[in-house]
PDB file of C-alpha atoms in Angstrom:
ATOM      1  CA  UNK O 897      20.335  25.865 -11.845  1.00  0.00           C
ATOM      2  CA  UNK O 898      19.053  24.447 -15.145  1.00  0.00           C
ATOM      3  CA  UNK O 899      17.296  21.095 -15.091  1.00  0.00           C
ATOM      4  CA  UNK O 900      15.673  18.593 -17.426  1.00  0.00           C
ATOM      5  CA  UNK O 901      12.721  16.461 -16.314  1.00  0.00           C
ATOM      6  CA  UNK O 902      12.662  12.829 -17.442  1.00  0.00           C
ATOM      7  CA  UNK O 903      10.638   9.691 -16.829  1.00  0.00           C
ATOM      8  CA  UNK O 904       8.473   7.022 -18.399  1.00  0.00           C
ATOM      9  CA  UNK O 905       5.160   8.678 -19.165  1.00  0.00           C
ATOM     10  CA  UNK O 906       3.529   5.314 -19.870  1.00  0.00           C
ATOM     11  CA  UNK O 907       4.098   4.190 -16.305  1.00  0.00           C
ATOM     12  CA  UNK O 908       1.075   4.686 -14.069  1.00  0.00           C
ATOM     13  CA  UNK O 909       1.345   7.699 -11.796  1.00  0.00           C
ATOM     14  CA  UNK O 910       4.455   9.283 -13.336  1.00  0.00           C
ATOM     15  CA  UNK O 911       2.824  12.119 -15.279  1.00  0.00           C
ATOM     16  CA  UNK O 912       0.456  12.831 -12.391  1.00  0.00           C
ATOM     17  CA  UNK O 913       3.334  12.827  -9.927  1.00  0.00           C
ATOM     18  CA  UNK O 914       5.403  15.216 -12.042  1.00  0.00           C
ATOM     19  CA  UNK O 915       2.424  17.547 -12.531  1.00  0.00           C
ATOM     20  CA  UNK O 916       1.894  17.726  -8.764  1.00  0.00           C
ATOM     21  CA  UNK O 917       5.573  18.397  -8.049  1.00  0.00           C
ATOM     22  CA  UNK O 918       6.404  20.721 -10.947  1.00  0.00           C
ATOM     23  CA  UNK O 919       5.210  24.041  -9.411  1.00  0.00           C
ATOM     24  CA  UNK O 920       7.482  23.404  -6.411  1.00  0.00           C
ATOM     25  CA  UNK O 921      10.351  22.282  -8.660  1.00  0.00           C
ATOM     26  CA  UNK O 922      10.167  25.481 -10.717  1.00  0.00           C
ATOM     27  CA  UNK O 923      10.640  27.564  -7.575  1.00  0.00           C
ATOM     28  CA  UNK O 924      14.206  26.275  -7.319  1.00  0.00           C
ATOM     29  CA  UNK O 925      15.361  25.328 -10.842  1.00  0.00           C
ATOM     30  CA  UNK O 926      14.884  26.487 -14.418  1.00  0.00           C
ATOM     31  CA  UNK O 927      13.319  23.662 -16.424  1.00  0.00           C
ATOM     32  CA  UNK O 928      14.950  23.796 -19.865  1.00  0.00           C
ATOM     33  CA  UNK O 929      13.549  20.524 -21.239  1.00  0.00           C
ATOM     34  CA  UNK O 930      11.138  17.744 -20.329  1.00  0.00           C
ATOM     35  CA  UNK O 931      10.643  14.367 -21.973  1.00  0.00           C
ATOM     36  CA  UNK O 932       8.457  11.479 -20.849  1.00  0.00           C
ATOM     37  CA  UNK O 933       8.547   9.566 -24.139  1.00  0.00           C
ATOM     38  CA  UNK O 934      12.220   8.586 -24.282  1.00  0.00           C
ATOM     39  CA  UNK O 935      12.458  10.105 -27.772  1.00  0.00           C
ATOM     40  CA  UNK O 936      14.156  13.460 -27.140  1.00  0.00           C
ATOM     41  CA  UNK O 937      17.826  13.665 -28.153  1.00  0.00           C
ATOM     42  CA  UNK O 938      19.593  14.649 -24.936  1.00  0.00           C
ATOM     43  CA  UNK O 939      23.154  14.369 -26.228  1.00  0.00           C
ATOM     44  CA  UNK O 940      23.384  18.123 -26.783  1.00  0.00           C
ATOM     45  CA  UNK O 941      20.988  19.497 -24.149  1.00  0.00           C
ATOM     46  CA  UNK O 942      22.679  22.178 -22.047  1.00  0.00           C
ATOM     47  CA  UNK O 943      21.633  21.684 -18.421  1.00  0.00           C
ATOM     48  CA  UNK O 944      23.128  21.221 -14.968  1.00  0.00           C
ATOM     49  CA  UNK O 945      21.042  18.338 -13.598  1.00  0.00           C
ATOM     50  CA  UNK O 946      18.451  15.764 -14.658  1.00  0.00           C
ATOM     51  CA  UNK O 947      15.461  15.064 -12.408  1.00  0.00           C
ATOM     52  CA  UNK O 948      14.300  11.534 -13.233  1.00  0.00           C
ATOM     53  CA  UNK O 949      10.875  10.373 -12.061  1.00  0.00           C
ATOM     54  CA  UNK O 950       9.930   6.721 -11.725  1.00  0.00           C
ATOM     55  CA  UNK O 951      11.828   3.600 -10.750  1.00  0.00           C
ATOM     56  CA  UNK O 952      15.212   2.171 -11.662  1.00  0.00           C
ATOM     57  CA  UNK O 953      14.040   1.507 -15.215  1.00  0.00           C
ATOM     58  CA  UNK O 954      13.484   5.235 -15.728  1.00  0.00           C
ATOM     59  CA  UNK O 955      17.021   5.960 -14.537  1.00  0.00           C
ATOM     60  CA  UNK O 956      18.457   3.334 -16.915  1.00  0.00           C
ATOM     61  CA  UNK O 957      16.515   4.770 -19.837  1.00  0.00           C
ATOM     62  CA  UNK O 958      17.663   8.299 -19.002  1.00  0.00           C
ATOM     63  CA  UNK O 959      21.336   7.274 -18.871  1.00  0.00           C
ATOM     64  CA  UNK O 960      21.031   5.610 -22.287  1.00  0.00           C
ATOM     65  CA  UNK O 961      19.179   8.633 -23.634  1.00  0.00           C
ATOM     66  CA  UNK O 962      21.872  11.074 -22.497  1.00  0.00           C
ATOM     67  CA  UNK O 963      24.693   9.077 -24.114  1.00  0.00           C
ATOM     68  CA  UNK O 964      27.980  10.955 -23.816  1.00  0.00           C
ATOM     69  CA  UNK O 965      26.226  13.977 -22.283  1.00  0.00           C
ATOM     70  CA  UNK O 966      25.836  12.477 -18.804  1.00  0.00           C
ATOM     71  CA  UNK O 967      24.200  14.974 -16.439  1.00  0.00           C
ATOM     72  CA  UNK O 968      24.086  14.441 -12.659  1.00  0.00           C
ATOM     73  CA  UNK O 969      20.842  12.597 -11.891  1.00  0.00           C
ATOM     74  CA  UNK O 970      18.497  13.209  -8.992  1.00  0.00           C
ATOM     75  CA  UNK O 971      16.149  10.209  -9.033  1.00  0.00           C
ATOM     76  CA  UNK O 972      12.678  10.686  -7.560  1.00  0.00           C
ATOM     77  CA  UNK O 973      11.150   7.335  -6.656  1.00  0.00           C
ATOM     78  CA  UNK O 974       7.702   6.836  -8.172  1.00  0.00           C
ATOM     79  CA  UNK O 975       8.351   3.123  -8.709  1.00  0.00           C
ATOM     80  CA  UNK O 976       8.638   0.075  -6.482  1.00  0.00           C
ATOM     81  CA  UNK O 977      12.085  -0.942  -5.176  1.00  0.00           C
ATOM     82  CA  UNK O 978      14.017   2.047  -6.508  1.00  0.00           C
ATOM     83  CA  UNK O 979      17.580   1.013  -5.648  1.00  0.00           C
ATOM     84  CA  UNK O 980      18.850   4.027  -7.610  1.00  0.00           C
ATOM     85  CA  UNK O 981      16.374   6.471  -6.096  1.00  0.00           C
ATOM     86  CA  UNK O 982      17.775   9.595  -4.449  1.00  0.00           C
ATOM     87  CA  UNK O 983      14.587  10.906  -2.790  1.00  0.00           C
ATOM     88  CA  UNK O 984      10.918  10.088  -2.344  1.00  0.00           C
ATOM     89  CA  UNK O 985       8.387  12.626  -3.687  1.00  0.00           C
ATOM     90  CA  UNK O 986       7.820  14.261  -0.279  1.00  0.00           C
ATOM     91  CA  UNK O 987      11.602  14.663   0.147  1.00  0.00           C
ATOM     92  CA  UNK O 988      12.192  16.411  -3.198  1.00  0.00           C
ATOM     93  CA  UNK O 989      11.227  20.002  -2.309  1.00  0.00           C
ATOM     94  CA  UNK O 990      13.149  20.023   1.013  1.00  0.00           C
ATOM     95  CA  UNK O 991      16.249  18.793  -0.806  1.00  0.00           C
ATOM     96  CA  UNK O 992      15.930  21.355  -3.640  1.00  0.00           C
ATOM     97  CA  UNK O 993      15.874  24.205  -1.137  1.00  0.00           C
ATOM     98  CA  UNK O 994      18.713  22.764   0.946  1.00  0.00           C
ATOM     99  CA  UNK O 995      22.345  23.787   1.034  1.00  0.00           C
ATOM    100  CA  UNK O 996      23.244  20.286  -0.189  1.00  0.00           C
ATOM    101  CA  UNK O 997      21.518  21.007  -3.506  1.00  0.00           C
ATOM    102  CA  UNK O 998      23.108  24.444  -3.860  1.00  0.00           C
ATOM    103  CA  UNK O 999      26.503  22.766  -3.469  1.00  0.00           C
ATOM    104  CA  UNK O1000      25.767  19.428  -5.077  1.00  0.00           C
ATOM    105  CA  UNK O1001      28.195  16.578  -4.730  1.00  0.00           C
ATOM    106  CA  UNK O1002      28.234  13.999  -7.505  1.00  0.00           C
ATOM    107  CA  UNK O1003      28.873  10.275  -7.195  1.00  0.00           C
ATOM    108  CA  UNK O1004      30.410   8.857 -10.379  1.00  0.00           C
ATOM    109  CA  UNK O1005      29.500   5.267 -11.206  1.00  0.00           C
ATOM    110  CA  UNK O1006      30.792   2.766 -13.710  1.00  0.00           C
ATOM    111  CA  UNK O1007      29.381   2.472 -17.212  1.00  0.00           C
ATOM    112  CA  UNK O1008      30.381  -0.326 -19.552  1.00  0.00           C
ATOM    113  CA  UNK O1009      30.544  -0.488 -23.334  1.00  0.00           C
ATOM    114  CA  UNK O1010      29.429  -3.729 -24.995  1.00  0.00           C
ATOM    115  CA  UNK O1011      30.161  -4.322 -28.678  1.00  0.00           C
ATOM    116  CA  UNK O1012      29.392  -7.311 -30.893  1.00  0.00           C
ATOM    117  CA  UNK O1013      32.026  -8.325 -33.469  1.00  0.00           C
ATOM    118  CA  UNK O1014      30.807 -10.467 -36.348  1.00  0.00           C
ATOM    119  CA  UNK O1015      32.658 -12.360 -39.043  1.00  0.00           C
ATOM    120  CA  UNK O1016      32.247 -10.761 -42.437  1.00  0.00           C
ATOM    121  CA  UNK O1017      31.242 -12.994 -45.305  1.00  0.00           C
ATOM    122  CA  UNK O1018      32.463 -12.320 -48.826  1.00  0.00           C
ATOM    123  CA  UNK O1019      29.133 -10.711 -49.721  1.00  0.00           C
ATOM    124  CA  UNK O1020      28.968  -8.371 -46.715  1.00  0.00           C
ATOM    125  CA  UNK O1021      30.255  -4.840 -46.345  1.00  0.00           C
ATOM    126  CA  UNK O1022      31.181  -3.159 -43.092  1.00  0.00           C
ATOM    127  CA  UNK O1023      28.338  -0.878 -41.896  1.00  0.00           C
ATOM    128  CA  UNK O1024      28.911   2.753 -41.029  1.00  0.00           C
ATOM    129  CA  UNK O1025      30.135   2.646 -37.440  1.00  0.00           C
ATOM    130  CA  UNK O1026      28.654   6.029 -36.494  1.00  0.00           C
ATOM    131  CA  UNK O1027      25.134   4.809 -37.235  1.00  0.00           C
ATOM    132  CA  UNK O1028      25.671   2.102 -34.650  1.00  0.00           C
ATOM    133  CA  UNK O1029      27.571   3.530 -31.740  1.00  0.00           C
ATOM    134  CA  UNK O1030      27.817   7.315 -31.477  1.00  0.00           C
ATOM    135  CA  UNK O1031      31.529   6.987 -30.782  1.00  0.00           C
ATOM    136  CA  UNK O1032      31.196   4.822 -27.670  1.00  0.00           C
ATOM    137  CA  UNK O1033      34.271   2.826 -28.636  1.00  0.00           C
ATOM    138  CA  UNK O1034      37.026   2.995 -31.212  1.00  0.00           C
ATOM    139  CA  UNK O1035      37.057   1.300 -34.584  1.00  0.00           C
ATOM    140  CA  UNK O1036      39.916  -0.884 -33.429  1.00  0.00           C
ATOM    141  CA  UNK O1037      39.175  -4.587 -33.212  1.00  0.00           C
ATOM    142  CA  UNK O1038      39.483  -6.147 -29.763  1.00  0.00           C
ATOM    143  CA  UNK O1039      42.569  -7.876 -28.430  1.00  0.00           C
ATOM    144  CA  UNK O1040      41.306 -11.430 -28.421  1.00  0.00           C
ATOM    145  CA  UNK O1041      42.341 -15.030 -28.030  1.00  0.00           C
ATOM    146  CA  UNK O1042      40.484 -15.860 -31.271  1.00  0.00           C
ATOM    147  CA  UNK O1043      42.227 -16.066 -34.592  1.00  0.00           C
ATOM    148  CA  UNK O1044      40.998 -14.239 -37.663  1.00  0.00           C
ATOM    149  CA  UNK O1045      39.788 -11.204 -35.737  1.00  0.00           C
ATOM    150  CA  UNK O1046      40.760  -8.960 -38.639  1.00  0.00           C
ATOM    151  CA  UNK O1047      37.835 -10.481 -40.549  1.00  0.00           C
ATOM    152  CA  UNK O1048      35.333  -9.128 -38.028  1.00  0.00           C
ATOM    153  CA  UNK O1049      33.396  -5.876 -37.920  1.00  0.00           C
ATOM    154  CA  UNK O1050      31.412  -4.203 -35.142  1.00  0.00           C
ATOM    155  CA  UNK O1051      27.729  -4.866 -35.867  1.00  0.00           C
ATOM    156  CA  UNK O1052      26.274  -3.311 -32.707  1.00  0.00           C
ATOM    157  CA  UNK O1053      27.358  -1.260 -29.745  1.00  0.00           C
ATOM    158  CA  UNK O1054      25.624  -0.670 -26.411  1.00  0.00           C
ATOM    159  CA  UNK O1055      25.991   1.478 -23.330  1.00  0.00           C
ATOM    160  CA  UNK O1056      25.605  -0.680 -20.197  1.00  0.00           C
ATOM    161  CA  UNK O1057      24.360   0.643 -16.857  1.00  0.00           C
ATOM    162  CA  UNK O1058      23.353  -2.595 -15.119  1.00  0.00           C
ATOM    163  CA  UNK O1059      24.412  -5.724 -16.951  1.00  0.00           C
ATOM    164  CA  UNK O1060      25.018  -7.689 -20.109  1.00  0.00           C
ATOM    165  CA  UNK O1061      23.449 -11.146 -20.148  1.00  0.00           C
ATOM    166  CA  UNK O1062      23.882 -13.994 -22.605  1.00  0.00           C
ATOM    167  CA  UNK O1063      20.710 -16.075 -22.493  1.00  0.00           C
ATOM    168  CA  UNK O1064      19.487 -19.048 -24.473  1.00  0.00           C
ATOM    169  CA  UNK O1065      16.481 -19.206 -26.751  1.00  0.00           C
ATOM    170  CA  UNK O1066      14.440 -22.132 -28.044  1.00  0.00           C
ATOM    171  CA  UNK O1067      14.988 -25.059 -27.698  1.00  0.00           C
ATOM    172  CA  UNK O1068      16.480 -23.853 -24.386  1.00  0.00           C
ATOM    173  CA  UNK O1069      19.375 -26.269 -24.341  1.00  0.00           C
ATOM    174  CA  UNK O1070      22.474 -25.787 -22.196  1.00  0.00           C
ATOM    175  CA  UNK O1071      24.722 -23.024 -23.523  1.00  0.00           C
ATOM    176  CA  UNK O1072      28.461 -23.245 -23.940  1.00  0.00           C
ATOM    177  CA  UNK O1073      30.119 -19.845 -23.579  1.00  0.00           C
ATOM    178  CA  UNK O1074      33.836 -19.131 -23.866  1.00  0.00           C
ATOM    179  CA  UNK O1075      35.041 -16.465 -21.441  1.00  0.00           C
ATOM    180  CA  UNK O1076      38.335 -14.595 -21.846  1.00  0.00           C
ATOM    181  CA  UNK O1077      39.741 -11.722 -19.805  1.00  0.00           C
ATOM    182  CA  UNK O1078      42.454  -9.487 -21.282  1.00  0.00           C
ATOM    183  CA  UNK O1079      42.947 -11.972 -24.124  1.00  0.00           C
ATOM    184  CA  UNK O1080      43.437 -14.960 -21.810  1.00  0.00           C
ATOM    185  CA  UNK O1081      40.925 -17.798 -22.127  1.00  0.00           C
ATOM    186  CA  UNK O1082      39.485 -18.362 -18.648  1.00  0.00           C
ATOM    187  CA  UNK O1083      36.930 -21.113 -19.101  1.00  0.00           C
ATOM    188  CA  UNK O1084      34.230 -22.637 -21.258  1.00  0.00           C
ATOM    189  CA  UNK O1085      31.114 -22.108 -19.179  1.00  0.00           C
ATOM    190  CA  UNK O1086      28.172 -24.508 -19.428  1.00  0.00           C
ATOM    191  CA  UNK O1087      24.768 -23.507 -18.125  1.00  0.00           C
ATOM    192  CA  UNK O1088      21.684 -21.389 -18.772  1.00  0.00           C
ATOM    193  CA  UNK O1089      23.566 -18.141 -19.288  1.00  0.00           C
ATOM    194  CA  UNK O1090      26.147 -15.679 -18.050  1.00  0.00           C
ATOM    195  CA  UNK O1091      25.807 -12.156 -16.620  1.00  0.00           C
ATOM    196  CA  UNK O1092      28.478  -9.450 -16.681  1.00  0.00           C
ATOM    197  CA  UNK O1093      27.370  -6.617 -14.424  1.00  0.00           C
ATOM    198  CA  UNK O1094      28.443  -3.280 -13.015  1.00  0.00           C
ATOM    199  CA  UNK O1095      28.327  -2.639  -9.247  1.00  0.00           C
ATOM    200  CA  UNK O1096      25.011  -0.834  -9.784  1.00  0.00           C
ATOM    201  CA  UNK O1097      23.706  -3.930 -11.560  1.00  0.00           C
ATOM    202  CA  UNK O1098      24.841  -6.220  -8.754  1.00  0.00           C
ATOM    203  CA  UNK O1099      21.490  -5.698  -6.970  1.00  0.00           C
ATOM    204  CA  UNK O1100      19.537  -6.670 -10.102  1.00  0.00           C
ATOM    205  CA  UNK O1101      19.560  -9.812 -12.219  1.00  0.00           C
ATOM    206  CA  UNK O1102      22.952 -10.862 -10.879  1.00  0.00           C
ATOM    207  CA  UNK O1103      21.700 -10.842  -7.281  1.00  0.00           C
ATOM    208  CA  UNK O1104      18.761 -13.071  -8.172  1.00  0.00           C
ATOM    209  CA  UNK O1105      21.241 -15.503  -9.780  1.00  0.00           C
ATOM    210  CA  UNK O1106      23.274 -15.713  -6.566  1.00  0.00           C
ATOM    211  CA  UNK O1107      25.841 -12.964  -7.118  1.00  0.00           C
ATOM    212  CA  UNK O1108      27.210 -10.699  -4.363  1.00  0.00           C
ATOM    213  CA  UNK O1109      26.302  -7.062  -3.770  1.00  0.00           C
ATOM    214  CA  UNK O1110      28.985  -4.530  -4.745  1.00  0.00           C
ATOM    215  CA  UNK O1111      29.043  -0.951  -3.512  1.00  0.00           C
ATOM    216  CA  UNK O1112      27.937   1.373  -6.326  1.00  0.00           C
ATOM    217  CA  UNK O1113      31.182   3.366  -6.465  1.00  0.00           C
ATOM    218  CA  UNK O1114      33.405   0.285  -6.760  1.00  0.00           C
ATOM    219  CA  UNK O1115      35.422   0.134  -9.985  1.00  0.00           C
ATOM    220  CA  UNK O1116      34.705  -3.549 -10.442  1.00  0.00           C
ATOM    221  CA  UNK O1117      32.992  -5.933 -12.854  1.00  0.00           C
ATOM    222  CA  UNK O1118      31.002  -8.945 -11.673  1.00  0.00           C
ATOM    223  CA  UNK O1119      30.616 -12.171 -13.697  1.00  0.00           C
ATOM    224  CA  UNK O1120      27.710 -14.302 -12.474  1.00  0.00           C
ATOM    225  CA  UNK O1121      26.673 -17.696 -13.889  1.00  0.00           C
ATOM    226  CA  UNK O1122      23.021 -18.584 -14.403  1.00  0.00           C
ATOM    227  CA  UNK O1123      22.368 -22.191 -13.333  1.00  0.00           C
ATOM    228  CA  UNK O1124      25.897 -23.490 -14.057  1.00  0.00           C
ATOM    229  CA  UNK O1125      26.205 -27.173 -14.952  1.00  0.00           C
ATOM    230  CA  UNK O1126      29.425 -27.410 -12.913  1.00  0.00           C
ATOM    231  CA  UNK O1127      28.806 -26.424  -9.295  1.00  0.00           C
ATOM    232  CA  UNK O1128      32.404 -25.229  -8.889  1.00  0.00           C
ATOM    233  CA  UNK O1129      31.785 -22.230 -11.183  1.00  0.00           C
ATOM    234  CA  UNK O1130      31.015 -19.291  -8.897  1.00  0.00           C
ATOM    235  CA  UNK O1131      30.697 -15.517  -9.362  1.00  0.00           C
ATOM    236  CA  UNK O1132      33.959 -13.753 -10.208  1.00  0.00           C
ATOM    237  CA  UNK O1133      34.844 -10.129  -9.379  1.00  0.00           C
ATOM    238  CA  UNK O1134      37.594  -8.351 -11.343  1.00  0.00           C
ATOM    239  CA  UNK O1135      38.760  -4.865 -12.293  1.00  0.00           C
ATOM    240  CA  UNK O1136      36.788  -2.638 -14.645  1.00  0.00           C
ATOM    241  CA  UNK O1137      39.988  -1.752 -16.504  1.00  0.00           C
ATOM    242  CA  UNK O1138      40.113  -5.221 -18.078  1.00  0.00           C
ATOM    243  CA  UNK O1139      38.581  -6.368 -21.378  1.00  0.00           C
ATOM    244  CA  UNK O1140      35.988  -9.144 -21.116  1.00  0.00           C
ATOM    245  CA  UNK O1141      35.168 -11.298 -24.138  1.00  0.00           C
ATOM    246  CA  UNK O1142      32.334 -13.774 -24.503  1.00  0.00           C
ATOM    247  CA  UNK O1143      31.639 -16.178 -27.352  1.00  0.00           C
ATOM    248  CA  UNK O1144      28.676 -18.535 -27.424  1.00  0.00           C
ATOM    249  CA  UNK O1145      29.729 -21.662 -29.276  1.00  0.00           C
ATOM    250  CA  UNK O1146      26.463 -23.639 -29.156  1.00  0.00           C
ATOM    251  CA  UNK O1147      22.747 -23.056 -29.079  1.00  0.00           C
ATOM    252  CA  UNK O1148      20.544 -20.095 -29.945  1.00  0.00           C
ATOM    253  CA  UNK O1149      21.894 -17.177 -27.932  1.00  0.00           C
ATOM    254  CA  UNK O1150      20.520 -13.719 -27.203  1.00  0.00           C
ATOM    255  CA  UNK O1151      22.415 -10.707 -25.919  1.00  0.00           C
ATOM    256  CA  UNK O1152      20.315  -8.737 -23.416  1.00  0.00           C
ATOM    257  CA  UNK O1153      21.555  -5.312 -22.248  1.00  0.00           C
ATOM    258  CA  UNK O1154      20.028  -3.714 -19.147  1.00  0.00           C
ATOM    259  CA  UNK O1155      17.011  -5.999 -19.406  1.00  0.00           C
ATOM    260  CA  UNK O1156      15.597  -4.263 -22.484  1.00  0.00           C
ATOM    261  CA  UNK O1157      17.878  -4.150 -25.534  1.00  0.00           C
ATOM    262  CA  UNK O1158      17.851  -7.630 -27.085  1.00  0.00           C
ATOM    263  CA  UNK O1159      19.886  -8.991 -29.988  1.00  0.00           C
ATOM    264  CA  UNK O1160      20.104 -12.490 -31.426  1.00  0.00           C
ATOM    265  CA  UNK O1161      23.726 -13.498 -31.877  1.00  0.00           C
ATOM    266  CA  UNK O1162      25.089 -15.366 -34.848  1.00  0.00           C
ATOM    267  CA  UNK O1163      27.230 -18.425 -34.230  1.00  0.00           C
ATOM    268  CA  UNK O1164      30.778 -17.361 -33.336  1.00  0.00           C
ATOM    269  CA  UNK O1165      29.886 -13.701 -32.664  1.00  0.00           C
ATOM    270  CA  UNK O1166      32.347 -12.134 -30.250  1.00  0.00           C
ATOM    271  CA  UNK O1167      30.931  -9.969 -27.421  1.00  0.00           C
ATOM    272  CA  UNK O1168      33.487  -7.500 -26.065  1.00  0.00           C
ATOM    273  CA  UNK O1169      32.837  -5.635 -22.809  1.00  0.00           C
ATOM    274  CA  UNK O1170      35.052  -2.860 -21.532  1.00  0.00           C
ATOM    275  CA  UNK O1171      34.845   0.280 -19.448  1.00  0.00           C
ATOM    276  CA  UNK O1172      33.009   3.137 -21.176  1.00  0.00           C
ATOM    277  CA  UNK O1173      35.033   6.352 -21.622  1.00  0.00           C
ATOM    278  CA  UNK O1174      32.705   8.255 -19.259  1.00  0.00           C
ATOM    279  CA  UNK O1175      30.761   7.454 -16.055  1.00  0.00           C
ATOM    280  CA  UNK O1176      27.179   8.136 -15.164  1.00  0.00           C
ATOM    281  CA  UNK O1177      26.522  10.509 -12.310  1.00  0.00           C
ATOM    282  CA  UNK O1178      24.183  10.484  -9.343  1.00  0.00           C
ATOM    283  CA  UNK O1179      23.675  13.436  -7.000  1.00  0.00           C
ATOM    284  CA  UNK O1180      24.592  12.646  -3.411  1.00  0.00           C
ATOM    285  CA  UNK O1181      21.767  13.103  -0.915  1.00  0.00           C
ATOM    286  CA  UNK O1182      23.183  13.137   2.642  1.00  0.00           C
ATOM    287  CA  UNK O1183      20.211  11.279   4.136  1.00  0.00           C
ATOM    288  CA  UNK O1184      20.303   8.578   1.444  1.00  0.00           C
ATOM    289  CA  UNK O1185      22.973   6.323   2.915  1.00  0.00           C
ATOM    290  CA  UNK O1186      24.060   3.199   1.087  1.00  0.00           C
ATOM    291  CA  UNK O1187      23.386   0.533   3.728  1.00  0.00           C
ATOM    292  CA  UNK O1188      20.304   2.314   5.009  1.00  0.00           C
ATOM    293  CA  UNK O1189      18.993   2.103   1.461  1.00  0.00           C
ATOM    294  CA  UNK O1190      19.749  -1.630   1.284  1.00  0.00           C
ATOM    295  CA  UNK O1191      17.987  -2.154   4.613  1.00  0.00           C
ATOM    296  CA  UNK O1192      14.889  -0.418   3.264  1.00  0.00           C
ATOM    297  CA  UNK O1193      14.858  -1.963  -0.199  1.00  0.00           C
ATOM    298  CA  UNK O1194      15.881  -5.534   0.699  1.00  0.00           C
ATOM    299  CA  UNK O1195      14.054  -5.717   4.000  1.00  0.00           C
ATOM    300  CA  UNK O1196      17.179  -6.555   5.961  1.00  0.00           C
ATOM    301  CA  UNK O1197      16.320  -7.183   9.621  1.00  0.00           C
ATOM    302  CA  UNK O1198      18.668  -6.154  12.399  1.00  0.00           C
ATOM    303  CA  UNK O1199      18.697  -6.157  16.192  1.00  0.00           C
ATOM    304  CA  UNK O1200      17.392  -2.820  17.508  1.00  0.00           C
ATOM    305  CA  UNK O1201      19.457  -3.284  20.660  1.00  0.00           C
ATOM    306  CA  UNK O1202      22.629  -3.694  18.603  1.00  0.00           C
ATOM    307  CA  UNK O1203      21.731  -0.532  16.710  1.00  0.00           C
ATOM    308  CA  UNK O1204      21.727   1.514  19.924  1.00  0.00           C
ATOM    309  CA  UNK O1205      25.001  -0.033  21.054  1.00  0.00           C
ATOM    310  CA  UNK O1206      23.501  -1.422  24.271  1.00  0.00           C
TER     311      UNK O1206
END
């Protein structure tokens, strides 16, 4: 089986951890590429699996780096929480020599596509779409409740693993954000910001803002308010097949994708979020059970007597 090795080489312990594990790894797979800088173009790399070393941030970076060429990921936890981790370092070699690895099963998980549509002034020309998006969405303008959409062009495009967040900048006043779903205006939200997350992202920023936890394989999108002014605005869960549109109508607003990519929005920019045309893939590890993982990572306590059924 052909594999690529990925991770954040600037993170303490990653390069040392990979160096210690690599002789054992090469007993079971053919390493065709390795990148710990995040700079290698992986969109055309021919491999069967990606071994990603680090924490959840390393997995996010690897998914973005692979683009449309999504390889099944086996995540080796060299980080802290590691919600997306498949195995710990001491579990890697036993899994690679197991029957489960020889007959890998893949869990497909939702990716979103987020594009920003900007009004074109008389002096502006539409930029070359391919330099922005690598074909993550079509040239077609979104179906929207706004008028004059034909005067807009796509100025940026992002692959989303965890979440899209609209956050305020200085002077940090309350934001007003219009939310529409499938072209129907839902509400004008007032508060510190709004998060649109995947099920994988539900254990990240959304959870800290009071959102629920969604199982990773669920084909759902979660909308979570950040400090809403109206206490009756609560998290909303809907289908991933729908088109979600956000427009910040006041304040200085920033678009933040997966906690790293950051873009300042112009007034009246339209943010369109829809399902990406491909999923990202995680290799199933039989011992890595979903709720067992939550128990470990979130420190959930439970009655030992209830566990034994007595």
